[in-house]
């Protein structure tokens, strides 16, 4: 069962706020947005349109949960960016911060490429689930420890196309 958590209007308002903040923080500069496939795809496309700066984007893919709800604990890069990042203002765009394993892996990976700035934007944050101490710079909503789908977020690849973010209540086959 799907229980609505954030409507498309609430999401749009929050994404607009985040875009304004980024526009303000990088005023007069350019930014490279790096979306983490596939979940951040819809968020990046909306966020990019709220950033009134010279912006480019690129995508990476990391190993996913597959059909399981729990992270396997180890993160692997499956697809890298083609954009050179040295001296650039890089903003990693993630759908959700959960254990923090993905973000801490990505921060290390991209810091090594010597960007001018390295920031993270995540629409959702489940702080209570953190296994490694890592924080996002631009956070949309803090959420409780519940499994959510929609607006790019999936369960076994489904529900990414829901316009609203919903809690997936536990009645699906494991
Ligand atoms: P972390 O490495 O545990 O922080 O995992 C982050 C990734 O786990 C996200 O990019 C999502 O793909 C996935 N994830 C974590 N929580 C959820 C959820 O509630 N719904 C859907 N995907 C999730
Ligand atoms: Mg993801």
mmCIF file of C-alpha atoms and ligand atoms in Angstrom:
data_model
loop_
_atom_site.group_PDB
_atom_site.id
_atom_site.type_symbol
_atom_site.label_atom_id
_atom_site.label_comp_id
_atom_site.label_asym_id
_atom_site.label_seq_id
_atom_site.Cartn_x
_atom_site.Cartn_y
_atom_site.Cartn_z
ATOM 1 C CA UNK A 1 0.000 0.000 0.000
ATOM 2 C CA UNK A 2 1.177 3.519 -0.809
ATOM 3 C CA UNK A 3 0.741 6.201 1.853
ATOM 4 C CA UNK A 4 1.295 9.776 0.571
ATOM 5 C CA UNK A 5 4.143 11.621 2.312
ATOM 6 C CA UNK A 6 4.937 14.643 0.124
ATOM 7 C CA UNK A 7 2.718 15.900 -2.694
ATOM 8 C CA UNK A 8 4.054 17.111 -6.030
ATOM 9 C CA UNK A 9 3.369 20.702 -4.917
ATOM 10 C CA UNK A 10 5.316 20.297 -1.677
ATOM 11 C CA UNK A 11 8.178 18.762 -3.652
ATOM 12 C CA UNK A 12 8.124 21.546 -6.253
ATOM 13 C CA UNK A 13 8.221 24.236 -3.552
ATOM 14 C CA UNK A 14 11.110 22.565 -1.761
ATOM 15 C CA UNK A 15 13.089 22.031 -4.970
ATOM 16 C CA UNK A 16 12.596 25.707 -5.854
ATOM 17 C CA UNK A 17 13.966 26.737 -2.427
ATOM 18 C CA UNK A 18 16.985 24.470 -2.873
ATOM 19 C CA UNK A 19 17.622 25.900 -6.326
ATOM 20 C CA UNK A 20 17.474 29.455 -4.978
ATOM 21 C CA UNK A 21 19.944 28.606 -2.244
ATOM 22 C CA UNK A 22 22.397 27.068 -4.720
ATOM 23 C CA UNK A 23 21.950 30.036 -7.082
ATOM 24 C CA UNK A 24 22.756 32.352 -4.196
ATOM 25 C CA UNK A 25 25.739 30.362 -2.906
ATOM 26 C CA UNK A 26 27.411 30.091 -6.326
ATOM 27 C CA UNK A 27 26.442 33.537 -7.579
ATOM 28 C CA UNK A 28 28.545 34.574 -10.583
ATOM 29 C CA UNK A 29 30.051 31.085 -10.948
ATOM 30 C CA UNK A 30 29.259 27.954 -12.900
ATOM 31 C CA UNK A 31 28.255 24.567 -11.476
ATOM 32 C CA UNK A 32 28.405 20.946 -12.595
ATOM 33 C CA UNK A 33 25.484 18.881 -11.331
ATOM 34 C CA UNK A 34 26.209 15.168 -11.028
ATOM 35 C CA UNK A 35 23.128 13.005 -10.690
ATOM 36 C CA UNK A 36 23.283 9.555 -9.162
ATOM 37 C CA UNK A 37 21.301 7.270 -11.443
ATOM 38 C CA UNK A 38 18.593 6.325 -11.490
ATOM 39 C CA UNK A 39 16.863 7.696 -8.425
ATOM 40 C CA UNK A 40 18.084 11.302 -8.661
ATOM 41 C CA UNK A 41 17.049 11.699 -12.287
ATOM 42 C CA UNK A 42 13.722 13.467 -11.717
ATOM 43 C CA UNK A 43 15.068 15.559 -8.848
ATOM 44 C CA UNK A 44 18.048 16.703 -10.942
ATOM 45 C CA UNK A 45 15.873 17.673 -13.876
ATOM 46 C CA UNK A 46 13.638 19.827 -11.675
ATOM 47 C CA UNK A 47 16.480 21.233 -9.562
ATOM 48 C CA UNK A 48 18.530 22.189 -12.643
ATOM 49 C CA UNK A 49 15.662 24.364 -13.867
ATOM 50 C CA UNK A 50 15.618 26.218 -10.540
ATOM 51 C CA UNK A 51 19.322 27.036 -10.661
ATOM 52 C CA UNK A 52 19.798 30.362 -12.419
ATOM 53 C CA UNK A 53 23.488 29.895 -13.168
ATOM 54 C CA UNK A 54 25.688 28.618 -15.938
ATOM 55 C CA UNK A 55 25.186 24.885 -15.305
ATOM 56 C CA UNK A 56 26.057 21.587 -16.917
ATOM 57 C CA UNK A 57 25.144 18.109 -15.824
ATOM 58 C CA UNK A 58 26.464 14.601 -15.927
ATOM 59 C CA UNK A 59 25.489 11.272 -14.378
ATOM 60 C CA UNK A 60 27.059 8.422 -12.500
ATOM 61 C CA UNK A 61 25.715 5.046 -11.507
ATOM 62 C CA UNK A 62 26.621 3.085 -8.406
ATOM 63 C CA UNK A 63 25.715 -0.435 -7.389
ATOM 64 C CA UNK A 64 22.128 -0.519 -6.246
ATOM 65 C CA UNK A 65 20.115 -2.441 -3.716
ATOM 66 C CA UNK A 66 18.600 -4.584 -6.445
ATOM 67 C CA UNK A 67 15.301 -5.928 -5.240
ATOM 68 C CA UNK A 68 16.358 -5.779 -1.594
ATOM 69 C CA UNK A 69 15.490 -2.932 0.725
ATOM 70 C CA UNK A 70 18.771 -3.138 2.593
ATOM 71 C CA UNK A 71 22.064 -1.857 1.273
ATOM 72 C CA UNK A 72 24.670 -4.545 0.670
ATOM 73 C CA UNK A 73 27.109 -2.276 2.510
ATOM 74 C CA UNK A 74 29.590 -1.949 -0.301
ATOM 75 C CA UNK A 75 29.391 0.685 -3.003
ATOM 76 C CA UNK A 76 30.783 0.284 -6.499
ATOM 77 C CA UNK A 77 30.977 2.729 -9.363
ATOM 78 C CA UNK A 78 29.197 1.293 -12.389
ATOM 79 C CA UNK A 79 29.255 4.370 -14.607
ATOM 80 C CA UNK A 80 31.553 7.378 -14.294
ATOM 81 C CA UNK A 81 31.170 10.977 -15.510
ATOM 82 C CA UNK A 82 32.821 12.139 -18.719
ATOM 83 C CA UNK A 83 33.158 15.760 -17.493
ATOM 84 C CA UNK A 84 36.602 16.854 -16.200
ATOM 85 C CA UNK A 85 36.008 18.101 -12.648
ATOM 86 C CA UNK A 86 39.268 19.796 -11.706
ATOM 87 C CA UNK A 87 38.603 23.396 -10.656
ATOM 88 C CA UNK A 88 34.824 23.016 -11.078
ATOM 89 C CA UNK A 89 32.031 23.626 -8.584
ATOM 90 C CA UNK A 90 30.595 20.144 -8.315
ATOM 91 C CA UNK A 91 27.218 19.389 -6.778
ATOM 92 C CA UNK A 92 26.378 15.737 -6.254
ATOM 93 C CA UNK A 93 22.650 15.245 -6.617
ATOM 94 C CA UNK A 94 21.168 12.318 -4.680
ATOM 95 C CA UNK A 95 17.572 11.275 -4.184
ATOM 96 C CA UNK A 96 17.979 10.192 -0.555
ATOM 97 C CA UNK A 97 20.649 9.879 2.115
ATOM 98 C CA UNK A 98 20.172 6.717 4.096
ATOM 99 C CA UNK A 99 23.136 4.903 5.662
ATOM 100 C CA UNK A 100 25.506 7.465 4.118
ATOM 101 C CA UNK A 101 27.659 4.748 2.538
ATOM 102 C CA UNK A 102 26.997 5.921 -1.007
ATOM 103 C CA UNK A 103 27.683 9.569 -0.247
ATOM 104 C CA UNK A 104 30.879 8.999 1.707
ATOM 105 C CA UNK A 105 32.165 6.806 -1.135
ATOM 106 C CA UNK A 106 31.280 9.444 -3.738
ATOM 107 C CA UNK A 107 32.727 12.323 -1.744
ATOM 108 C CA UNK A 108 36.093 10.569 -1.557
ATOM 109 C CA UNK A 109 35.979 9.638 -5.220
ATOM 110 C CA UNK A 110 35.243 13.168 -6.428
ATOM 111 C CA UNK A 111 37.426 15.013 -3.926
ATOM 112 C CA UNK A 112 40.388 13.198 -5.496
ATOM 113 C CA UNK A 113 39.615 14.971 -8.794
ATOM 114 C CA UNK A 114 40.345 18.337 -7.189
ATOM 115 C CA UNK A 115 37.141 20.259 -7.772
ATOM 116 C CA UNK A 116 37.028 23.878 -6.606
ATOM 117 C CA UNK A 117 34.002 23.067 -4.430
ATOM 118 C CA UNK A 118 32.266 19.763 -3.730
ATOM 119 C CA UNK A 119 28.720 19.930 -2.333
ATOM 120 C CA UNK A 120 25.814 17.533 -2.030
ATOM 121 C CA UNK A 121 22.132 18.074 -2.619
ATOM 122 C CA UNK A 122 19.722 15.378 -1.462
ATOM 123 C CA UNK A 123 15.970 15.698 -1.583
ATOM 124 C CA UNK A 124 15.401 13.349 1.351
ATOM 125 C CA UNK A 125 17.432 12.491 4.426
ATOM 126 C CA UNK A 126 16.881 9.607 6.855
ATOM 127 C CA UNK A 127 19.374 10.800 9.467
ATOM 128 C CA UNK A 128 18.422 8.088 11.950
ATOM 129 C CA UNK A 129 19.733 5.373 9.599
ATOM 130 C CA UNK A 130 23.263 6.712 9.252
ATOM 131 C CA UNK A 131 26.079 4.149 9.544
ATOM 132 C CA UNK A 132 28.842 6.564 8.564
ATOM 133 C CA UNK A 133 28.975 10.193 9.702
ATOM 134 C CA UNK A 134 28.283 12.177 6.556
ATOM 135 C CA UNK A 135 25.980 15.110 5.894
ATOM 136 C CA UNK A 136 24.463 16.715 2.822
ATOM 137 C CA UNK A 137 24.867 20.453 2.183
ATOM 138 C CA UNK A 138 21.433 21.023 0.646
ATOM 139 C CA UNK A 139 18.680 18.865 2.121
ATOM 140 C CA UNK A 140 15.029 18.947 1.131
ATOM 141 C CA UNK A 141 13.144 16.992 3.789
ATOM 142 C CA UNK A 142 14.199 15.037 6.850
ATOM 143 C CA UNK A 143 12.121 11.852 6.973
ATOM 144 C CA UNK A 144 11.639 9.067 9.530
ATOM 145 C CA UNK A 145 12.945 5.536 9.028
ATOM 146 C CA UNK A 146 10.387 4.421 6.462
ATOM 147 C CA UNK A 147 10.815 3.113 2.950
ATOM 148 C CA UNK A 148 9.675 5.660 0.402
ATOM 149 C CA UNK A 149 9.003 5.510 -3.329
ATOM 150 C CA UNK A 150 8.035 7.919 -6.100
ATOM 151 C CA UNK A 151 9.618 10.949 -7.749
ATOM 152 C CA UNK A 152 12.531 8.798 -8.907
ATOM 153 C CA UNK A 153 12.729 6.502 -5.880
ATOM 154 C CA UNK A 154 11.996 2.851 -6.503
ATOM 155 C CA UNK A 155 11.237 -0.447 -4.914
ATOM 156 C CA UNK A 156 12.604 -3.167 -7.244
ATOM 157 C CA UNK A 157 12.601 -0.568 -10.069
ATOM 158 C CA UNK A 158 8.904 0.204 -9.690
ATOM 159 C CA UNK A 159 7.156 3.423 -8.640
ATOM 160 C CA UNK A 160 9.843 5.815 -9.926
ATOM 161 C CA UNK A 161 7.253 7.564 -12.062
ATOM 162 C CA UNK A 162 4.867 8.453 -9.227
ATOM 163 C CA UNK A 163 4.614 12.264 -9.092
ATOM 164 C CA UNK A 164 4.280 12.244 -5.282
ATOM 165 C CA UNK A 165 6.544 10.667 -2.664
ATOM 166 C CA UNK A 166 4.825 7.865 -0.767
ATOM 167 C CA UNK A 167 5.663 5.467 2.043
ATOM 168 C CA UNK A 168 5.584 1.880 0.824
ATOM 169 C CA UNK A 169 3.719 0.097 3.581
ATOM 170 C CA UNK A 170 4.918 -3.411 4.093
ATOM 171 C CA UNK A 171 2.488 -5.632 2.232
ATOM 172 C CA UNK A 172 4.594 -6.404 -0.823
ATOM 173 C CA UNK A 173 6.274 -9.779 -1.346
ATOM 174 C CA UNK A 174 9.913 -9.745 -0.265
HETATM 175 P P1 LIG B 1 22.917 4.896 1.385
HETATM 176 O O1 LIG B 1 24.219 4.542 0.779
HETATM 177 O O2 LIG B 1 22.443 3.857 2.366
HETATM 178 O O3 LIG B 1 22.855 6.284 1.968
HETATM 179 O O4 LIG B 1 21.868 4.724 0.242
HETATM 180 C C1 LIG B 1 21.422 5.689 -0.582
HETATM 181 C C2 LIG B 1 20.636 5.003 -1.679
HETATM 182 O O5 LIG B 1 19.791 3.981 -1.165
HETATM 183 C C3 LIG B 1 19.700 5.986 -2.332
HETATM 184 O O6 LIG B 1 20.320 6.661 -3.393
HETATM 185 C C4 LIG B 1 18.562 5.102 -2.780
HETATM 186 O O7 LIG B 1 18.826 4.584 -4.048
HETATM 187 C C5 LIG B 1 18.528 3.972 -1.795
HETATM 188 N N1 LIG B 1 17.482 4.166 -0.757
HETATM 189 C C6 LIG B 1 17.665 4.412 0.554
HETATM 190 N N2 LIG B 1 16.495 4.550 1.208
HETATM 191 C C7 LIG B 1 15.541 4.399 0.267
HETATM 192 C C8 LIG B 1 14.100 4.460 0.311
HETATM 193 O O8 LIG B 1 13.445 4.690 1.340
HETATM 194 N N3 LIG B 1 13.465 4.257 -0.871
HETATM 195 C C9 LIG B 1 14.114 4.015 -2.045
HETATM 196 N N4 LIG B 1 15.450 3.961 -2.132
HETATM 197 C C10 LIG B 1 16.167 4.149 -0.989
HETATM 198 MG MG1 LIG B 2 19.840 6.335 -5.532
#
